Tab-separated table of C-alpha atoms in Angstrom:
chain	number	residue	atom	x	y	z
A	421	MET	CA	133.267	107.875	96.072
A	422	SER	CA	129.938	109.236	94.824
A	423	PHE	CA	128.520	105.692	94.928
A	424	VAL	CA	129.343	105.355	98.642
A	425	LEU	CA	128.019	108.852	99.276
A	426	GLY	CA	124.785	107.913	97.530
A	427	ILE	CA	124.397	104.798	99.671
A	428	VAL	CA	124.939	106.816	102.851
A	429	LEU	CA	122.500	109.513	101.709
A	430	PHE	CA	119.800	107.017	100.823
A	431	ALA	CA	120.238	105.009	104.024
A	432	THR	CA	120.049	108.256	105.996
A	433	ALA	CA	116.899	109.249	104.098
A	434	LEU	CA	115.337	105.885	104.961
A	435	LEU	CA	116.212	106.378	108.629
A	436	ILE	CA	114.619	109.826	108.541
A	437	SER	CA	111.520	108.314	106.917
A	438	ILE	CA	111.174	105.797	109.746
A	439	ALA	CA	111.779	108.475	112.389
A	440	TRP	CA	109.181	110.642	110.617
A	441	HIS	CA	106.727	107.736	110.904
A	442	GLU	CA	107.337	107.428	114.641
A	443	LEU	CA	107.045	111.198	115.007
A	444	GLY	CA	103.488	110.878	113.740
A	445	HIS	CA	102.631	108.515	116.606
A	446	HIS	CA	104.430	110.822	119.032
A	447	LEU	CA	102.638	114.011	118.015
A	448	ALA	CA	99.220	112.347	117.893
A	449	ALA	CA	99.707	110.757	121.328
A	450	LYS	CA	100.722	114.098	122.825
A	451	ALA	CA	97.781	115.858	121.170
A	452	THR	CA	95.266	113.339	122.544
A	453	GLY	CA	96.559	113.492	126.126
A	454	MET	CA	98.565	110.278	126.254
A	455	LYS	CA	102.018	110.050	127.803
A	456	VAL	CA	105.004	109.439	125.548
A	457	ARG	CA	107.792	108.038	127.675
A	458	ARG	CA	110.537	107.811	125.069
A	459	PHE	CA	111.158	108.801	121.462
A	460	PHE	CA	114.342	107.290	120.016
A	461	VAL	CA	115.907	106.978	116.593
A	462	GLY	CA	117.723	103.665	116.202
A	463	PHE	CA	118.008	100.599	118.411
A	464	GLY	CA	120.535	99.132	120.833
A	465	PRO	CA	122.721	101.054	123.300
A	466	THR	CA	121.894	104.708	123.858
A	467	VAL	CA	124.362	107.123	122.274
A	468	TRP	CA	122.710	110.338	123.443
A	469	SER	CA	119.486	111.327	125.154
A	470	THR	CA	117.829	114.243	126.884
A	471	HIS	CA	114.552	114.865	128.694
A	472	VAL	CA	112.096	117.453	127.423
A	473	GLY	CA	109.132	117.589	129.743
A	474	GLU	CA	107.983	114.051	130.486
A	475	THR	CA	109.561	112.501	127.361
A	476	GLU	CA	113.094	111.232	126.833
A	477	TYR	CA	114.468	111.878	123.341
A	478	GLY	CA	117.616	110.266	122.021
A	479	LEU	CA	119.722	108.329	119.549
A	480	LYS	CA	120.608	104.644	119.644
A	481	ALA	CA	123.756	103.015	118.299
A	482	ILE	CA	122.130	100.872	115.574
A	483	PRO	CA	120.514	103.135	112.948
A	484	LEU	CA	117.914	100.632	111.759
A	485	GLY	CA	114.648	102.304	112.697
A	486	GLY	CA	113.224	103.947	115.766
A	487	PHE	CA	110.433	103.710	118.298
A	488	CYS	CA	107.899	105.769	120.222
A	489	ASP	CA	107.152	104.368	123.688
A	490	ILE	CA	103.578	105.357	124.617
A	491	ALA	CA	102.442	104.449	128.129
A	492	GLY	CA	99.885	101.647	128.177
A	493	MET	CA	99.971	100.571	124.549
A	494	THR	CA	98.679	97.236	125.881
A	495	PRO	CA	96.999	96.344	129.188
A	496	HIS	CA	100.160	94.491	130.185
A	497	ASP	CA	102.363	97.602	130.362
A	498	GLU	CA	103.515	98.563	133.848
A	499	LEU	CA	102.145	102.009	134.663
A	500	SER	CA	103.284	104.521	137.246
A	501	VAL	CA	100.781	106.374	139.367
A	502	THR	CA	100.937	109.429	137.083
A	503	GLU	CA	100.417	107.294	133.978
A	504	ARG	CA	97.179	105.703	135.125
A	505	GLY	CA	94.280	107.240	133.312
A	506	ARG	CA	96.551	108.294	130.452
A	507	ALA	CA	97.331	104.784	129.244
A	508	MET	CA	96.654	104.314	125.583
A	509	TYR	CA	94.478	101.208	125.962
A	510	GLN	CA	92.166	103.140	128.292
A	511	GLN	CA	91.500	105.953	125.817
A	512	LYS	CA	88.508	106.389	123.553
A	513	THR	CA	88.603	104.399	120.346
A	514	TRP	CA	88.944	107.418	118.081
A	515	LYS	CA	91.997	108.593	120.004
A	516	ARG	CA	93.666	105.204	119.728
A	517	LEU	CA	92.933	105.055	116.005
A	518	VAL	CA	94.266	108.578	115.453
A	519	VAL	CA	97.515	107.712	117.218
A	520	MET	CA	98.047	104.463	115.317
A	521	ILE	CA	97.181	105.809	111.865
A	522	ALA	CA	99.284	108.941	112.370
A	523	GLY	CA	102.497	107.008	111.642
A	524	PRO	CA	101.452	105.732	108.199
A	525	VAL	CA	99.900	109.122	107.414
A	526	GLN	CA	103.287	110.732	108.055
A	527	ASN	CA	104.824	108.435	105.427
A	528	PHE	CA	102.097	109.374	102.965
A	529	ILE	CA	102.658	113.086	103.673
A	530	LEU	CA	106.401	112.748	103.142
A	531	GLY	CA	105.777	110.729	99.993
A	532	PHE	CA	103.494	113.478	98.642
A	533	ILE	CA	106.104	116.153	99.406
A	534	LEU	CA	108.682	114.107	97.502
A	535	ILE	CA	106.233	113.817	94.589
A	536	ILE	CA	106.030	117.617	94.445
A	537	VAL	CA	109.847	117.849	94.509
A	538	LEU	CA	110.165	115.238	91.770
A	539	ALA	CA	107.451	116.839	89.628
A	540	LEU	CA	108.962	120.322	89.752
A	541	GLY	CA	112.560	119.188	89.429
A	542	TRP	CA	112.402	116.427	86.828
A	543	GLY	CA	108.793	115.525	86.056
A	544	LEU	CA	106.665	112.546	87.082
A	545	PRO	CA	106.935	109.171	85.353
A	546	ILE	CA	103.760	107.932	83.688
A	547	LEU	CA	102.902	104.743	85.552
A	548	GLY	CA	99.977	103.684	83.398
A	549	ASP	CA	99.656	103.598	79.630
A	550	GLN	CA	102.335	105.659	77.906
A	551	PRO	CA	101.151	107.755	74.928
A	552	VAL	CA	102.953	106.773	71.727
A	553	HIS	CA	103.435	109.313	68.928
A	554	ALA	CA	104.925	109.072	65.449
A	555	THR	CA	107.907	111.435	65.435
A	556	ALA	CA	109.375	110.575	62.034
A	557	LEU	CA	108.417	108.655	58.883
A	558	SER	CA	111.104	107.110	56.693
A	559	CYS	CA	111.767	104.466	54.099
A	560	VAL	CA	112.273	100.907	55.314
A	561	ALA	CA	115.838	99.605	55.056
A	562	PRO	CA	115.625	95.926	54.031
A	563	THR	CA	118.680	94.869	56.025
A	564	THR	CA	121.696	95.985	58.074
A	565	ASP	CA	125.421	95.437	57.926
A	566	ALA	CA	127.264	93.100	60.290
A	567	LYS	CA	127.475	95.833	62.930
A	568	GLY	CA	123.749	96.488	62.878
A	569	ASN	CA	123.873	99.729	60.894
A	570	LEU	CA	120.949	100.214	58.503
A	571	VAL	CA	121.760	100.072	54.807
A	572	GLU	CA	120.617	102.962	52.647
A	573	CYS	CA	117.044	102.974	51.385
A	574	THR	CA	114.968	105.206	49.143
A	575	GLY	CA	111.355	106.037	48.593
A	576	PRO	CA	108.561	107.037	50.938
A	577	ALA	CA	107.705	105.305	54.193
A	578	PRO	CA	104.899	102.732	53.949
A	579	ALA	CA	103.217	104.522	56.847
A	580	GLN	CA	103.428	107.860	55.058
A	581	GLU	CA	101.910	106.424	51.888
A	582	ALA	CA	99.087	104.995	53.991
A	583	GLY	CA	98.288	108.440	55.419
A	584	LEU	CA	100.055	108.475	58.822
A	585	ARG	CA	101.472	111.863	59.801
A	586	VAL	CA	104.214	112.996	62.155
A	587	GLY	CA	102.639	113.845	65.520
A	588	ASP	CA	99.820	111.318	65.274
A	589	GLN	CA	99.173	109.482	68.539
A	590	ILE	CA	98.837	105.756	67.947
A	591	VAL	CA	96.198	104.366	70.304
A	592	ALA	CA	95.473	100.900	68.882
A	593	VAL	CA	96.676	98.252	66.421
A	594	ASN	CA	94.033	96.071	64.765
A	595	GLY	CA	91.546	97.137	67.434
A	596	ALA	CA	93.801	96.289	70.403
A	597	SER	CA	94.777	99.289	72.537
A	598	VAL	CA	98.440	100.282	72.741
A	599	ALA	CA	99.969	100.780	76.198
A	600	SER	CA	103.537	101.673	75.203
A	601	SER	CA	105.929	101.762	72.268
A	602	SER	CA	107.135	98.220	72.970
A	603	ASP	CA	103.503	97.097	73.112
A	604	LEU	CA	102.928	98.670	69.690
A	605	VAL	CA	105.941	96.856	68.255
A	606	ASP	CA	104.635	93.550	69.622
A	607	LYS	CA	101.199	94.126	68.112
A	608	VAL	CA	102.637	95.080	64.715
A	609	ARG	CA	104.737	91.911	64.865
A	610	ASP	CA	101.565	89.873	65.379
A	611	ALA	CA	99.894	91.531	62.394
A	612	MET	CA	100.063	89.638	59.116
A	613	SER	CA	100.471	91.688	55.945
A	614	THR	CA	98.641	94.815	57.110
A	615	ALA	CA	98.506	96.686	60.418
A	616	ARG	CA	95.429	98.818	61.052
A	617	LEU	CA	96.592	101.670	63.271
A	618	THR	CA	94.000	103.736	65.104
A	619	VAL	CA	95.393	107.243	65.571
A	620	GLU	CA	94.292	110.488	67.161
A	621	ARG	CA	94.941	113.658	65.172
A	622	ASP	CA	93.672	117.135	66.046
A	623	GLY	CA	91.043	115.697	68.359
A	624	GLN	CA	89.742	113.208	65.793
A	625	THR	CA	90.160	109.431	65.677
A	626	MET	CA	90.811	107.612	62.405
A	627	ASP	CA	92.187	104.317	61.089
A	628	VAL	CA	95.280	104.012	58.903
A	629	ARG	CA	96.046	100.715	57.155
A	630	ILE	CA	99.788	100.237	56.709
A	631	PRO	CA	101.446	97.335	54.834
A	632	VAL	CA	103.908	95.434	57.039
A	633	THR	CA	107.327	94.760	55.517
A	634	GLN	CA	109.517	91.932	56.838
A	635	VAL	CA	113.117	93.121	57.189
A	636	GLN	CA	116.394	91.860	58.616
A	637	ARG	CA	117.847	93.420	61.728
A	638	MET	CA	120.664	92.465	64.114
A	639	ALA	CA	119.819	91.341	67.640
A	640	GLU	CA	122.276	91.062	70.510
A	641	LYS	CA	122.596	87.708	72.270
A	642	ASP	CA	123.431	87.267	75.961
A	643	ASP	CA	127.129	86.903	75.131
A	644	GLY	CA	127.150	90.229	73.254
A	645	THR	CA	127.345	88.816	69.736
A	646	LEU	CA	124.949	90.011	67.010
A	647	VAL	CA	122.710	87.637	65.059
A	648	PRO	CA	120.308	88.429	62.196
A	649	VAL	CA	116.581	88.240	62.909
A	650	THR	CA	113.514	88.966	60.822
A	651	VAL	CA	111.210	91.662	62.159
A	652	PRO	CA	108.240	93.663	60.811
A	653	ALA	CA	108.649	97.314	59.857
A	654	ILE	CA	106.250	100.078	58.787
A	655	GLY	CA	108.699	103.007	58.577
A	656	VAL	CA	107.698	104.831	61.780
A	657	THR	CA	109.986	106.290	64.441
A	658	LEU	CA	108.157	106.314	67.745
A	659	ASP	CA	108.221	108.790	70.588
A	660	ARG	CA	106.916	107.466	73.858
A	661	VAL	CA	105.997	109.974	76.526
A	662	THR	CA	107.294	108.489	79.797
A	663	VAL	CA	107.552	111.654	81.901
A	664	ALA	CA	105.000	114.422	82.473
A	665	HIS	CA	106.399	117.880	83.300
A	666	TYR	CA	104.748	120.468	85.560
A	667	ASP	CA	105.074	124.011	86.852
A	668	TRP	CA	103.743	125.534	90.088
A	669	SER	CA	100.288	126.053	88.601
A	670	SER	CA	99.803	122.505	87.321
A	671	VAL	CA	101.816	120.471	89.804
A	672	TRP	CA	99.032	120.014	92.369
A	673	GLY	CA	96.635	118.216	90.073
A	674	GLY	CA	99.479	116.171	88.632
A	675	ALA	CA	100.752	115.261	92.111
A	676	VAL	CA	97.294	114.164	93.276
A	677	SER	CA	96.819	112.061	90.147
A	678	PHE	CA	100.272	110.494	90.527
A	679	THR	CA	99.544	109.790	94.201
A	680	GLY	CA	96.487	107.804	93.149
A	681	ASP	CA	98.557	105.870	90.612
A	682	ILE	CA	101.328	105.058	93.055
A	683	ALA	CA	98.783	104.109	95.745
A	684	GLU	CA	97.313	101.597	93.316
A	685	GLU	CA	100.762	100.231	92.478
A	686	THR	CA	101.613	100.014	96.189
A	687	VAL	CA	98.514	97.946	96.933
A	688	LYS	CA	99.382	95.644	94.037
A	689	SER	CA	102.931	95.275	95.391
A	690	LEU	CA	101.646	94.375	98.849
A	691	ALA	CA	99.219	91.820	97.448
A	692	SER	CA	101.943	90.231	95.317
A	693	LEU	CA	104.524	89.811	98.110
A	694	PRO	CA	103.718	86.119	98.804
A	695	SER	CA	104.099	85.285	95.117
A	696	LYS	CA	107.566	86.860	95.060
A	697	ILE	CA	109.074	84.365	97.494
A	698	ASP	CA	109.734	81.866	94.721
A	699	ASP	CA	111.325	84.579	92.541
A	700	LEU	CA	113.582	85.663	95.405
A	701	TRP	CA	114.619	82.063	96.068
A	702	THR	CA	115.441	81.659	92.377
A	703	ALA	CA	117.630	84.763	92.556
A	704	VAL	CA	119.419	83.500	95.689
A	705	THR	CA	120.077	80.062	94.219
A	706	GLY	CA	121.707	81.359	91.048
A	707	GLY	CA	118.760	82.084	88.771
A	708	GLU	CA	117.922	85.363	87.098
A	709	ARG	CA	116.771	88.206	89.389
A	710	ALA	CA	113.423	89.515	88.233
A	711	ASP	CA	113.161	93.305	88.105
A	712	ASP	CA	109.856	93.311	89.997
A	713	THR	CA	111.108	91.392	93.039
A	714	PRO	CA	111.129	93.257	96.381
A	715	VAL	CA	114.278	94.954	97.625
A	716	SER	CA	115.488	95.370	101.196
A	717	VAL	CA	117.084	98.406	102.808
A	718	VAL	CA	120.381	97.042	101.490
A	719	GLY	CA	119.122	96.777	97.927
A	720	ALA	CA	117.324	100.125	97.996
A	721	SER	CA	120.403	101.887	99.368
A	722	ARG	CA	122.530	100.308	96.677
A	723	LEU	CA	120.135	101.518	93.978
A	724	GLY	CA	120.173	104.946	95.584
A	725	GLY	CA	123.975	104.911	95.477
A	726	GLU	CA	123.977	104.022	91.780
A	727	ALA	CA	121.478	106.801	91.078
A	728	VAL	CA	123.664	109.402	92.794
A	729	GLU	CA	126.817	108.053	91.139
A	730	ARG	CA	125.294	108.602	87.687
A	731	GLY	CA	123.534	111.845	88.557
A	732	TYR	CA	119.992	110.430	88.394
A	733	TRP	CA	118.540	112.321	91.343
A	734	ASP	CA	115.058	111.824	89.936
A	735	LEU	CA	115.524	108.084	90.438
A	736	PHE	CA	116.834	108.730	93.958
A	737	PHE	CA	113.725	110.684	94.963
A	738	GLY	CA	111.446	108.304	93.069
A	739	LEU	CA	112.774	105.317	95.026
A	740	LEU	CA	112.472	107.192	98.302
A	741	LEU	CA	108.874	108.274	97.764
A	742	SER	CA	107.894	104.752	96.651
A	743	ILE	CA	109.371	103.291	99.822
A	744	ASN	CA	107.497	105.815	101.970
A	745	PHE	CA	104.180	104.864	100.391
A	746	PHE	CA	105.034	101.194	100.856
A	747	LEU	CA	106.003	101.707	104.522
A	748	GLY	CA	102.750	103.538	105.187
A	749	ALA	CA	100.612	100.910	103.458
A	750	PHE	CA	102.489	97.963	104.959
A	751	ASN	CA	101.977	99.272	108.484
A	752	LEU	CA	98.223	99.382	107.874
A	753	VAL	CA	98.084	95.609	107.337
A	754	PRO	CA	95.733	94.387	110.120
A	755	LEU	CA	98.201	92.098	111.867
A	756	LEU	CA	100.208	92.537	115.062
A	757	PRO	CA	102.759	93.950	115.678
A	758	LEU	CA	101.948	96.396	112.844
A	759	ASP	CA	99.918	99.560	113.402
A	760	GLY	CA	97.002	97.993	111.562
A	761	GLY	CA	96.903	95.175	114.118
A	762	HIS	CA	96.492	97.628	117.004
A	763	MET	CA	93.802	99.452	115.039
A	764	ILE	CA	91.820	96.261	114.453
A	765	ILE	CA	91.907	95.488	118.175
A	766	ALA	CA	90.602	98.969	119.020
A	767	ILE	CA	87.807	98.622	116.447
A	768	TYR	CA	86.924	95.135	117.721
A	769	GLU	CA	86.668	96.357	121.294
A	770	LYS	CA	84.441	99.241	120.188
A	771	ILE	CA	82.038	96.980	118.266
A	772	ARG	CA	82.013	94.371	121.029
A	773	ASN	CA	81.263	96.934	123.737
A	774	SER	CA	78.539	98.544	121.630
A	775	ILE	CA	76.822	95.169	121.285
A	776	ARG	CA	77.177	94.488	125.018
A	777	ARG	CA	75.669	97.851	125.874
A	778	ALA	CA	72.752	97.213	123.518
A	779	PHE	CA	71.920	94.192	125.690
A	780	GLY	CA	72.365	96.134	128.926
A	781	ARG	CA	75.739	94.654	129.789
A	782	SER	CA	78.903	96.456	130.862
A	783	ASP	CA	81.980	96.835	128.658
A	784	GLY	CA	84.190	93.799	128.291
A	785	ALA	CA	87.778	93.634	129.450
A	786	PRO	CA	90.525	94.877	127.111
A	787	VAL	CA	91.792	92.309	124.627
A	788	ASP	CA	94.428	90.058	126.182
A	789	TYR	CA	97.511	90.584	124.020
A	790	TYR	CA	99.155	87.536	125.579
A	791	LYS	CA	96.579	85.325	123.882
A	792	LEU	CA	97.574	86.847	120.565
A	793	LEU	CA	101.282	86.234	121.095
A	794	PRO	CA	101.434	82.999	119.035
A	795	LEU	CA	99.962	84.789	116.022
A	796	THR	CA	102.189	87.820	116.624
A	797	TYR	CA	105.297	85.641	116.838
A	798	ALA	CA	104.275	83.856	113.641
A	799	VAL	CA	103.890	87.187	111.806
A	800	VAL	CA	107.257	88.399	113.117
A	801	ALA	CA	108.913	85.121	112.080
A	802	VAL	CA	107.502	85.336	108.557
A	803	MET	CA	108.533	88.997	108.244
A	804	ALA	CA	112.042	88.201	109.508
A	805	ALA	CA	112.440	85.264	107.124
A	806	PHE	CA	111.235	87.360	104.195
A	807	MET	CA	113.647	90.141	105.161
A	808	VAL	CA	116.586	87.713	105.382
A	809	LEU	CA	115.691	86.250	101.980
A	810	THR	CA	115.422	89.705	100.413
A	811	VAL	CA	118.685	90.946	101.922
A	812	THR	CA	120.454	87.786	100.746
A	813	ALA	CA	119.128	88.288	97.224
A	814	ASP	CA	120.248	91.931	97.290
A	815	ILE	CA	123.770	90.864	98.259
A	816	ILE	CA	124.171	87.799	96.046
A	817	ASN	CA	122.127	88.822	93.027
A	818	PRO	CA	121.112	92.497	93.208
A	819	ILE	CA	118.739	94.247	90.844
A	820	ARG	CA	120.706	96.327	88.350
A	821	ILE	CA	119.078	99.328	86.713
A	822	PHE	CA	122.137	100.612	84.830
């Protein structure tokens, strides 16, 4: 029951995020003197509506988004007598840009609010390099039993004999920087007989040379059975710091820093979308689903449901804020019918008219959106195909966190 509740909650949160985006366009259009005809949440048949002033507000039957109908978004809109002069395409460039960017900005604002909530409630995940500390030093058990339990060992830890101390932060192995605990393990594995660990202790940096011992451990195969493998060991238990905690006095700096990190990750995600098509197709056709493949509303809601079912509300809010940043950034892509496409047209008209005026000519006519329809249809077709592929992957072969 909690799983279904989580799905409903997350889907509702996504709908609110989209409505919040459209509200940005609505408020900016009103503030700059444009006429907003309709503001609806959802699509399809109207379930409920009411007029407030000159704007109709309401709910549609299909809760998959929303829209803000601004008079004269393109020169081809039919305008009433009272709408002439208030049409969006007739307004100054800065007004048009403010209205179009207001939607993505709303997503960024909501994302930042969710970052504050996450930081104060659970802490913020460290997206970049994760500090690795030595939390315990122990002798190295040479082998394990059939169940994978370590056999007893005696004597000091090789790391302790070499001079490593509990609390030391390990920053490099053999001169190569360490990004996480798993990265450290990989680098120790690549070391031959000795691993030179660069550590930070009490504000000072020093090198510790630790002999690497080859030991037997049990590894789990895909079918669940255990098999013996040989791995390196230096007698160190690692503590990786994956979450940073904040209070009201420190949360603002942490939230701003995290916003920069997630903005960088969002840009990387956008840039990598074309390369993920092959991974999604592999997942649909029976291959393994990569963890870094995109998810649709279906997949995100399912993950949100799993998070609620297991009590991981930090994951719930983390997914939601990530999606808001992605929605904001995606809508800034300079292609129609996205907000960025309308912004590029406004900027083009401004530059073109400035050049014409410099040569003593009058302003040119507004851009003919009909001539851009083939490109717009192509963008919509690609977006629709990508969405269908992602939804199919989320149904047939979903990403599983737990």
